[in-house]
mmCIF file of C-alpha atoms in Angstrom:
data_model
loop_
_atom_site.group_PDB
_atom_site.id
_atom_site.type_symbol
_atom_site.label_atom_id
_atom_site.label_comp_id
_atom_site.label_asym_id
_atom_site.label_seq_id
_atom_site.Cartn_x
_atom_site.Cartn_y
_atom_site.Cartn_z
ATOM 1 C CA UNK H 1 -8.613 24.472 -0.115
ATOM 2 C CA UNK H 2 -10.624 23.341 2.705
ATOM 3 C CA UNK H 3 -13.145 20.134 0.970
ATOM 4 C CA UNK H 4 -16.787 20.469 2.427
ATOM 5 C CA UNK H 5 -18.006 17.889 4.527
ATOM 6 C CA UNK H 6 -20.685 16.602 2.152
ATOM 7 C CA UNK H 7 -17.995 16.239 -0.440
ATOM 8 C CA UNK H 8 -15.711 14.415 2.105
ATOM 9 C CA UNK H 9 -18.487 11.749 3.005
ATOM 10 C CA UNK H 10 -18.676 11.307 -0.541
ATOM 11 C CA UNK H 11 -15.631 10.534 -1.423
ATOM 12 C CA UNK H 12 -14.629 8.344 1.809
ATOM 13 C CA UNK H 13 -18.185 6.076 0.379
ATOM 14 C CA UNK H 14 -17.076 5.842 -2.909
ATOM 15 C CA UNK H 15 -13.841 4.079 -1.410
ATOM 16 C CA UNK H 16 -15.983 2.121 1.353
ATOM 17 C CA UNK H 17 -18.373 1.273 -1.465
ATOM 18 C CA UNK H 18 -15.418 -0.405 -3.810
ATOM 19 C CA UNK H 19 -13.876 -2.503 -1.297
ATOM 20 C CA UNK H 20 -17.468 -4.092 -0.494
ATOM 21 C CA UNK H 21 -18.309 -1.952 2.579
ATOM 22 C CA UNK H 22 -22.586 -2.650 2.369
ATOM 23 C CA UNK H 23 -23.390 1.041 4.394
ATOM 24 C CA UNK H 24 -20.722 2.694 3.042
ATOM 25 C CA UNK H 25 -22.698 5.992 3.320
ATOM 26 C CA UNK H 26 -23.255 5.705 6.794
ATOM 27 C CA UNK H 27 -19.917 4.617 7.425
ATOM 28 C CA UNK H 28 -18.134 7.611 5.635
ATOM 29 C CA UNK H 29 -20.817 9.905 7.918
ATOM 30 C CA UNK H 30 -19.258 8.157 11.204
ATOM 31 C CA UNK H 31 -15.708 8.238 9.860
ATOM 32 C CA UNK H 32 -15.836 12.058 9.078
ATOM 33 C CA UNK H 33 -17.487 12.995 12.281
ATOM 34 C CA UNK H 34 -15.022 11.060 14.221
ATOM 35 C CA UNK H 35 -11.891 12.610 12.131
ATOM 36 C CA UNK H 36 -13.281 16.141 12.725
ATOM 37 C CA UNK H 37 -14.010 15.318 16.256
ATOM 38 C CA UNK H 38 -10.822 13.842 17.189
ATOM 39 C CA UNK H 39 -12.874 11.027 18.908
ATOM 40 C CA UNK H 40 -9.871 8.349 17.482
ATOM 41 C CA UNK H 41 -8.894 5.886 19.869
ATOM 42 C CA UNK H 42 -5.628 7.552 21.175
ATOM 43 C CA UNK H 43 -3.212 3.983 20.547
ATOM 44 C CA UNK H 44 -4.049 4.991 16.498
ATOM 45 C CA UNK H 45 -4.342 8.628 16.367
ATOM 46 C CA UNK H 46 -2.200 9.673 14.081
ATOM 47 C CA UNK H 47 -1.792 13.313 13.396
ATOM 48 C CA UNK H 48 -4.434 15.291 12.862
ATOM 49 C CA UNK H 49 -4.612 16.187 9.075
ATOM 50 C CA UNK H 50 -3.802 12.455 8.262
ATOM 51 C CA UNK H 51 -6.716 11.008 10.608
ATOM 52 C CA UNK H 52 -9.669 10.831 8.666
ATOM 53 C CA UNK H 53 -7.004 9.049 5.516
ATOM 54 C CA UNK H 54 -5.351 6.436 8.256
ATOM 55 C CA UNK H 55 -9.313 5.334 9.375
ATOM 56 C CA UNK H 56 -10.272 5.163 5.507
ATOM 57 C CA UNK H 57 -7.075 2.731 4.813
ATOM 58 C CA UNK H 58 -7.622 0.711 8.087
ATOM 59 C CA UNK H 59 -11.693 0.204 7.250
ATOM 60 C CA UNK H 60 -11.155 -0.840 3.812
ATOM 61 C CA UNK H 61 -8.404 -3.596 5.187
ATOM 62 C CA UNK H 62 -10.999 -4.729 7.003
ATOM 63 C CA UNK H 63 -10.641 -3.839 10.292
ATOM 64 C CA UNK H 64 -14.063 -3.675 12.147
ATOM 65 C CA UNK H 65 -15.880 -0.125 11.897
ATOM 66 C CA UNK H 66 -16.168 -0.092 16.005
ATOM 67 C CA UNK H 67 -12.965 -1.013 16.716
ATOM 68 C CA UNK H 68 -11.659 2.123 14.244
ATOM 69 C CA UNK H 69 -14.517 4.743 15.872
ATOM 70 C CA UNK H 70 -13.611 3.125 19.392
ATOM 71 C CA UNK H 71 -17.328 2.912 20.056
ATOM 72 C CA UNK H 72 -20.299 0.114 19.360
ATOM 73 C CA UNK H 73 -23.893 0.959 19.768
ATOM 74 C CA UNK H 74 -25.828 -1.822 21.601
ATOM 75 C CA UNK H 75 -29.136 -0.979 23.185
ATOM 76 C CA UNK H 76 -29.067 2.500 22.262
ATOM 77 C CA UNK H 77 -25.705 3.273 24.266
ATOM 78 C CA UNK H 78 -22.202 3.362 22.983
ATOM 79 C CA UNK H 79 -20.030 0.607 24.269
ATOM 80 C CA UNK H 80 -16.008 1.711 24.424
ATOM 81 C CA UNK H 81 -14.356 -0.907 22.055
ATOM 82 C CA UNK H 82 -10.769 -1.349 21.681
ATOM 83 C CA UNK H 83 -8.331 -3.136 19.424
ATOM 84 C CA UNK H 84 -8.941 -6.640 19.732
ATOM 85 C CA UNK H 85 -11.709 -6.942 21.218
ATOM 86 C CA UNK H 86 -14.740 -8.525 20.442
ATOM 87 C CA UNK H 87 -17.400 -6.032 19.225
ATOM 88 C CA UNK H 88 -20.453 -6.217 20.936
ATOM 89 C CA UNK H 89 -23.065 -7.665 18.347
ATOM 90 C CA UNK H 90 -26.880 -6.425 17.999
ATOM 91 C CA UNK H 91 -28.269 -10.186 18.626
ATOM 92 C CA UNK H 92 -26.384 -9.983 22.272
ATOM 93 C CA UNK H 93 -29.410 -7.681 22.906
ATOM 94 C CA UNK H 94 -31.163 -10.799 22.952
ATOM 95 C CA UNK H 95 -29.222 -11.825 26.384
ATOM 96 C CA UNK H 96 -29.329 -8.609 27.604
ATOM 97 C CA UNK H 97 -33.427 -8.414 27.603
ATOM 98 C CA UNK H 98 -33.670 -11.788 29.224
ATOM 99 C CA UNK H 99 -31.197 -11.210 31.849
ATOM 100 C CA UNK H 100 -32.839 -7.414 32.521
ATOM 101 C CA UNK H 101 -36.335 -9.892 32.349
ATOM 102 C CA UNK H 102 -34.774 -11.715 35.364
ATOM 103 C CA UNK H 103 -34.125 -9.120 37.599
ATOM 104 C CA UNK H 104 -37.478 -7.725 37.043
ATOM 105 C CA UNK H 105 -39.257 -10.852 38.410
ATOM 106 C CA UNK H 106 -37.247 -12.045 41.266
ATOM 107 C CA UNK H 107 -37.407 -8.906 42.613
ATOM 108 C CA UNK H 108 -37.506 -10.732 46.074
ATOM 109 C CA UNK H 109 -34.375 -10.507 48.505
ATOM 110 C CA UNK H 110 -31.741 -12.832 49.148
ATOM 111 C CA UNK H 111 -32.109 -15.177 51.996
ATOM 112 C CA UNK H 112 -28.671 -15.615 53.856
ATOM 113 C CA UNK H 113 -29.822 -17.985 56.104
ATOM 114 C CA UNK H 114 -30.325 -15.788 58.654
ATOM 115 C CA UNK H 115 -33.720 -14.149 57.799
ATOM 116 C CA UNK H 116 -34.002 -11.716 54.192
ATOM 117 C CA UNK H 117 -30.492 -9.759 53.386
ATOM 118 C CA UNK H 118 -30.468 -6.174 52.067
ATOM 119 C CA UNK H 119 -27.248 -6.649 50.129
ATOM 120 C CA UNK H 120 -27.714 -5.432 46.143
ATOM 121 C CA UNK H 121 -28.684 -8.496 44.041
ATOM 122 C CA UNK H 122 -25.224 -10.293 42.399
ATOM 123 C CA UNK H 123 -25.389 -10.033 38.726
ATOM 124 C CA UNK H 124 -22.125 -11.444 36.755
ATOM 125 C CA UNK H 125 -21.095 -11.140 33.506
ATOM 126 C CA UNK H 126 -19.112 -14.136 31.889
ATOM 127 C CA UNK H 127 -17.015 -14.142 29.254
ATOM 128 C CA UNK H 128 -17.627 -10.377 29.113
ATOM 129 C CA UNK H 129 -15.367 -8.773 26.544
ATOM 130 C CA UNK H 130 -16.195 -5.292 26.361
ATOM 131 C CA UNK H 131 -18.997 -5.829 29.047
ATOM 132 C CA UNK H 132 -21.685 -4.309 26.998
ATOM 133 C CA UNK H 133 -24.515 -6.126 28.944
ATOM 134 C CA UNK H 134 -23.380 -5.522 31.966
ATOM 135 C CA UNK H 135 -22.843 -2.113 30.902
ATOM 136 C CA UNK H 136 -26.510 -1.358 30.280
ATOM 137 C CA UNK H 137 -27.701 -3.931 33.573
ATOM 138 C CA UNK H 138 -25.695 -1.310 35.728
ATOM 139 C CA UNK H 139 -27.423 1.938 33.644
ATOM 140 C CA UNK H 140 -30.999 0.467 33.984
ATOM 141 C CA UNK H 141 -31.072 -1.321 37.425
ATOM 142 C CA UNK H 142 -28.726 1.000 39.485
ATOM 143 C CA UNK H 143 -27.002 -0.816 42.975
ATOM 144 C CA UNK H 144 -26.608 -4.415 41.877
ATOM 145 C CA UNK H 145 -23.179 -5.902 43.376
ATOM 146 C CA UNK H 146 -22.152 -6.311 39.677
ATOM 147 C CA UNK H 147 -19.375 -8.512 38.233
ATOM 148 C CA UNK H 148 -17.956 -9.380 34.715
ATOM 149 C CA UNK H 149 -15.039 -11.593 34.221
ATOM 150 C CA UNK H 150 -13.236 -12.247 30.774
ATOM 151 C CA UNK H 151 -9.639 -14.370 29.946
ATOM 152 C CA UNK H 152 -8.333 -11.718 27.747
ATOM 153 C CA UNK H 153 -6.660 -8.949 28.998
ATOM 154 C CA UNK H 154 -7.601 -6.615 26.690
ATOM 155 C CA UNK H 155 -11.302 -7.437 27.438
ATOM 156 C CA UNK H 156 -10.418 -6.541 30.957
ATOM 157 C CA UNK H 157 -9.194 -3.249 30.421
ATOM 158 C CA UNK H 158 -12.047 -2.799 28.160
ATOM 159 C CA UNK H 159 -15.026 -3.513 30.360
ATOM 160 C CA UNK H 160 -13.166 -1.823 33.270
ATOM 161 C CA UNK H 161 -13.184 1.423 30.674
ATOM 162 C CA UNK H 162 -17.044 1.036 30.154
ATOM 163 C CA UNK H 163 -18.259 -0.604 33.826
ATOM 164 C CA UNK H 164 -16.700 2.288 35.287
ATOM 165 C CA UNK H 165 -16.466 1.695 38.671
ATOM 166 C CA UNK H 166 -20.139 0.595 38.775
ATOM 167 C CA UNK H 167 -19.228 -3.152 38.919
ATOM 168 C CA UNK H 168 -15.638 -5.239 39.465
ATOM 169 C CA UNK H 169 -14.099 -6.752 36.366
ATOM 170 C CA UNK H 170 -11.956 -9.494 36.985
ATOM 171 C CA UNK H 171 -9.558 -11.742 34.525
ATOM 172 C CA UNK H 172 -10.400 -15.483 34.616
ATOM 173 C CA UNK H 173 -11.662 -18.777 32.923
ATOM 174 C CA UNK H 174 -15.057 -18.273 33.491
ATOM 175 C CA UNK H 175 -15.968 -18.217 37.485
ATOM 176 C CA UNK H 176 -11.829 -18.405 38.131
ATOM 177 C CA UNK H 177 -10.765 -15.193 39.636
ATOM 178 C CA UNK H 178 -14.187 -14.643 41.907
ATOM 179 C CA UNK H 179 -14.436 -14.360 45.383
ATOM 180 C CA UNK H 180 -15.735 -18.223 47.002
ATOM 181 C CA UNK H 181 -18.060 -15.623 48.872
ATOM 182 C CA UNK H 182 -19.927 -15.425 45.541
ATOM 183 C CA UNK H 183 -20.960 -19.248 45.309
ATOM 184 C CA UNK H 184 -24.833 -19.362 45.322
ATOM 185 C CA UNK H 185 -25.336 -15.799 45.833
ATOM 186 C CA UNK H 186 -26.052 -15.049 41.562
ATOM 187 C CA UNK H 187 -29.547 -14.186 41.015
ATOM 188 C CA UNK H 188 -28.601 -13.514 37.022
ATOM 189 C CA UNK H 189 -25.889 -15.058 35.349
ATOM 190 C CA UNK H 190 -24.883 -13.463 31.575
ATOM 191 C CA UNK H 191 -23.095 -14.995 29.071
ATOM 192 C CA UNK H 192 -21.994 -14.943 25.694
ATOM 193 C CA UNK H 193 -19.636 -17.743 25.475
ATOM 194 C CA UNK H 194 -17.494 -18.395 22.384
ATOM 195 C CA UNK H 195 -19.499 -20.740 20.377
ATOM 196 C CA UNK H 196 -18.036 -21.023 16.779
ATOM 197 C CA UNK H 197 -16.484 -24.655 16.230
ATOM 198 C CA UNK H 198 -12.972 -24.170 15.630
ATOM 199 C CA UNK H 199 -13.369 -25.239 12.124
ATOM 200 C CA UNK H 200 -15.712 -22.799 11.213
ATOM 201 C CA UNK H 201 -13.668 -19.848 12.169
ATOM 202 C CA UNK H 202 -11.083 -20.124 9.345
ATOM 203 C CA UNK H 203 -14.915 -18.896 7.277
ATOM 204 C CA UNK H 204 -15.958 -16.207 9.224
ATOM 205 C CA UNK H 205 -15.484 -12.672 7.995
ATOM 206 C CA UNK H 206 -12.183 -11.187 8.098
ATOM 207 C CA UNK H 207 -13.509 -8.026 10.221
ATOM 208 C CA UNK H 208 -13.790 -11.171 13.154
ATOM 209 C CA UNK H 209 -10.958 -13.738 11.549
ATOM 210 C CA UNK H 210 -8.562 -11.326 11.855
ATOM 211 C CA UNK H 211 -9.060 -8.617 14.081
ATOM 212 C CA UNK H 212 -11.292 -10.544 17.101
ATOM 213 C CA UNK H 213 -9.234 -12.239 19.563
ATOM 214 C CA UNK H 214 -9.931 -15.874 18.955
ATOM 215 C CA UNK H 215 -10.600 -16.406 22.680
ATOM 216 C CA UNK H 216 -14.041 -15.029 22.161
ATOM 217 C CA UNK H 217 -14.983 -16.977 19.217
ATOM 218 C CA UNK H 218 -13.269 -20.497 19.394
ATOM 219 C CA UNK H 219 -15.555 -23.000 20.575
ATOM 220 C CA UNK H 220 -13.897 -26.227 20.285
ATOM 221 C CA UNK H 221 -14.697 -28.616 17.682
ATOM 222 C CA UNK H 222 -18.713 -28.764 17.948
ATOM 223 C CA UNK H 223 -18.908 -25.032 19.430
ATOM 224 C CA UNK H 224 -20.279 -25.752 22.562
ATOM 225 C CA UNK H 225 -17.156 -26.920 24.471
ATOM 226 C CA UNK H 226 -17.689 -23.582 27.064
ATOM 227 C CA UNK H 227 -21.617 -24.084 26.944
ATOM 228 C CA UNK H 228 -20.636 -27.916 28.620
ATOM 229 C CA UNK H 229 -17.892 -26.383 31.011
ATOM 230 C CA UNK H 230 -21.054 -23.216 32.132
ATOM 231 C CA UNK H 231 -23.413 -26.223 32.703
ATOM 232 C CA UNK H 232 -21.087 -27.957 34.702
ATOM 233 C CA UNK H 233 -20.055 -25.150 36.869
ATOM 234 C CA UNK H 234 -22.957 -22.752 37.409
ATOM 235 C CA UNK H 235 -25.059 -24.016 39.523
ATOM 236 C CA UNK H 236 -23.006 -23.725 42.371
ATOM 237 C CA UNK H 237 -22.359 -20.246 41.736
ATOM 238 C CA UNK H 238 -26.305 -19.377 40.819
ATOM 239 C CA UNK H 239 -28.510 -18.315 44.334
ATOM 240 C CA UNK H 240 -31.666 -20.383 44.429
ATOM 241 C CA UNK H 241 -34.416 -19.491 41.371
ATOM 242 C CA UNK H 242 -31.265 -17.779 40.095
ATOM 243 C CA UNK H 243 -31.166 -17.547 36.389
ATOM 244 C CA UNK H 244 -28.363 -17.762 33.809
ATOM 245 C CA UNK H 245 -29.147 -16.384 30.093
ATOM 246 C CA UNK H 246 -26.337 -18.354 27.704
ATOM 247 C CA UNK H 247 -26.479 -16.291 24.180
ATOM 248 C CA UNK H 248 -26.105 -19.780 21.102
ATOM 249 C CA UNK H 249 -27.004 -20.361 17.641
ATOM 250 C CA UNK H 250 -30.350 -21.266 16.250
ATOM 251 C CA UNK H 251 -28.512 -24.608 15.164
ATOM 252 C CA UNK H 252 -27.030 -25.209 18.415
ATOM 253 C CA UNK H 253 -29.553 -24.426 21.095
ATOM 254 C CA UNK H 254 -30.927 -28.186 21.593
ATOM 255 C CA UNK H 255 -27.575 -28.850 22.627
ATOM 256 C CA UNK H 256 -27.318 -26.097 24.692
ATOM 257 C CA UNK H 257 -30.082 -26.506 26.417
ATOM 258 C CA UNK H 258 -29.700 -30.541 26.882
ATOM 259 C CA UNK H 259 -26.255 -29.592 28.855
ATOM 260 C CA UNK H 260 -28.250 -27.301 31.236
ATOM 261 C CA UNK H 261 -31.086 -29.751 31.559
ATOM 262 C CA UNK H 262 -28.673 -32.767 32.504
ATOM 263 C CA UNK H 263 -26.840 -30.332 35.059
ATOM 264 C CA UNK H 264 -30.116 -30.035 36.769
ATOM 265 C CA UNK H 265 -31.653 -26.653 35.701
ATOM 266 C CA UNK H 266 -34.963 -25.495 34.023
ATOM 267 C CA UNK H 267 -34.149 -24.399 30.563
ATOM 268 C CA UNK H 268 -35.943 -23.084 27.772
ATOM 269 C CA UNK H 269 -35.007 -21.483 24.007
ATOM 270 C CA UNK H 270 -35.778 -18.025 23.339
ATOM 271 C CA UNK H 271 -35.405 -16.888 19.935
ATOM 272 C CA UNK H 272 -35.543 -13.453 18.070
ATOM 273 C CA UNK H 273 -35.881 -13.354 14.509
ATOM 274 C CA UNK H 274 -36.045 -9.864 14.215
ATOM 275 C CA UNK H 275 -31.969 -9.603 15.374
ATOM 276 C CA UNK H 276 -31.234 -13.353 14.878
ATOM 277 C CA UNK H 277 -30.839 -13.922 18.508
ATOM 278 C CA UNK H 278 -31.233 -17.176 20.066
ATOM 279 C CA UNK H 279 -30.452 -17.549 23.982
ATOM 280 C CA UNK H 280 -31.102 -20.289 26.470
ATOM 281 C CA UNK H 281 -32.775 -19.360 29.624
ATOM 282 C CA UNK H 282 -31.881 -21.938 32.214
ATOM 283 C CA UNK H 283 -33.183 -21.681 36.184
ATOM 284 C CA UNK H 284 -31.746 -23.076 39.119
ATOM 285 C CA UNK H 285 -34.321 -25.409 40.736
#
């Protein structure tokens, strides 16, 4: 006897709901839909009357919610997200406002030295995982020269999945892997750079202890060990007035911000309480 779809969400909460899943409801809607849809990433498909069971076990494991749908939302689009890969988080909105910001008011065009260009402005995304930002940068500002970059492989595949052809994903440690035709041509700069200390990670909720590769959460010991190495690095990479939008914690910003100072930019906190997002907004003078 077919089981009505009501009755199905019901049940799949009341299992979401006893291994500590807080929207369980909403959860077992997404689950259902995704079951009936056949909308499974196609690595874990199993066979079709068995789908909708093998997503309940695998959620109440732990395994992140996106990673089992194949799908975040961030910024009102969904964001392909495989296995392993770091799910895009709603405070990363924070980074992707600021860098959109950015574009907005340099809307002037690159000098090459030779008199204005009319290339696309260069926009790159570091440390990009599943490239959400630069995702929505190439939706809502159509013909920038756009480019992510990421260490893990996975990522790579990922972002390549959601860019799309409308940008060039390439695997490196940080700017490794870009063209030396890039160097001060970046009029944006995105990042968000692992910043959990290493000590703290060993605390952090299974969904991301166990199932997030720990490339894009390990720090180093204070967390900010990538936030020094950006400082260091970017400026040589930004165009002039360029700007680079570094996603931190409330606790750590100071910090963050003191690197980018002593490296010679303009930098500033930005903080949103409303998705606990706190970026710094740094400028090249």
């Amino acid at each position: 006897m077919t089981i009505p779809e009501a009755d199905r969400e019901l049940i799949v909460a009341r299992r979401l709901r006893a291994a500590g899943c807080v929207f369980a409801e909403e959860e077992a809607r997404l689950l259902v839909a995704a079951a009936d849809a056949g909308t499974r990433p196609v690595a874990d498909a199993g066979t079709e009357p068995d789908a909708l069971e093998s997503m309940v076990v695998d959620r109440v494991a732990g395994r992140p919610l996106e990673q089992i749908l194949g799908w975040a939302e961030f910024a009102g689009r969904r964001i392909v997200v495989e296995p392993g890969v770091f799910v895009p988080r709603r405070r990363t909105e924070l980074v992707l406002g600021q860098a959109s910001a950015a574009l907005v008011d340099d809307a002037a065009p690159v000098d090459d030295g030779d008199g204005p260009a009319t290339r696309s402005p260069a926009v790159l995304e570091l440390c990009c995982g599943a490239a959400a930002v630069a995702t929505v940068l190439a939706a809502e500002h159509p013909g920038l020269d756009l480019w992510a970059t990421d260490l893990d492989p996975v990522a790579v595949h990922c972002a390549r999945r959601n860019l799309d052809g409308r940008g060039t994903v390439v695997r490196g440690d940080l700017f490794d892997g870009l063209p030396p035709s890039l160097r001060g041509r970046f009029r944006v700069i995105a990042a968000n750079a692992p910043y959990v200390p290493t000590g703290a990670i060993s605390s952090l909720p299974p969904e991301a202890r166990l199932h997030e590769s720990s490339l894009a959460l390990d720090g180093g010991a204070d967390g900010l060990d990538l936030h020094r190495r950006i400082a260091a690095e970017v400026g040589e990479w930004l165009a002039p007035g360029g700007t680079l939008v570094l996603e931190t914690s409330e606790r750590q910003a100071p910090d963050t911000q003191e690197a980018l100072v002593a490296a010679g930019l303009r930098a500033r906190v930005v903080r949103d309480d409303e998705i606990d997002g706190t970026v710094v907004v740094a400028v090249a003078r």
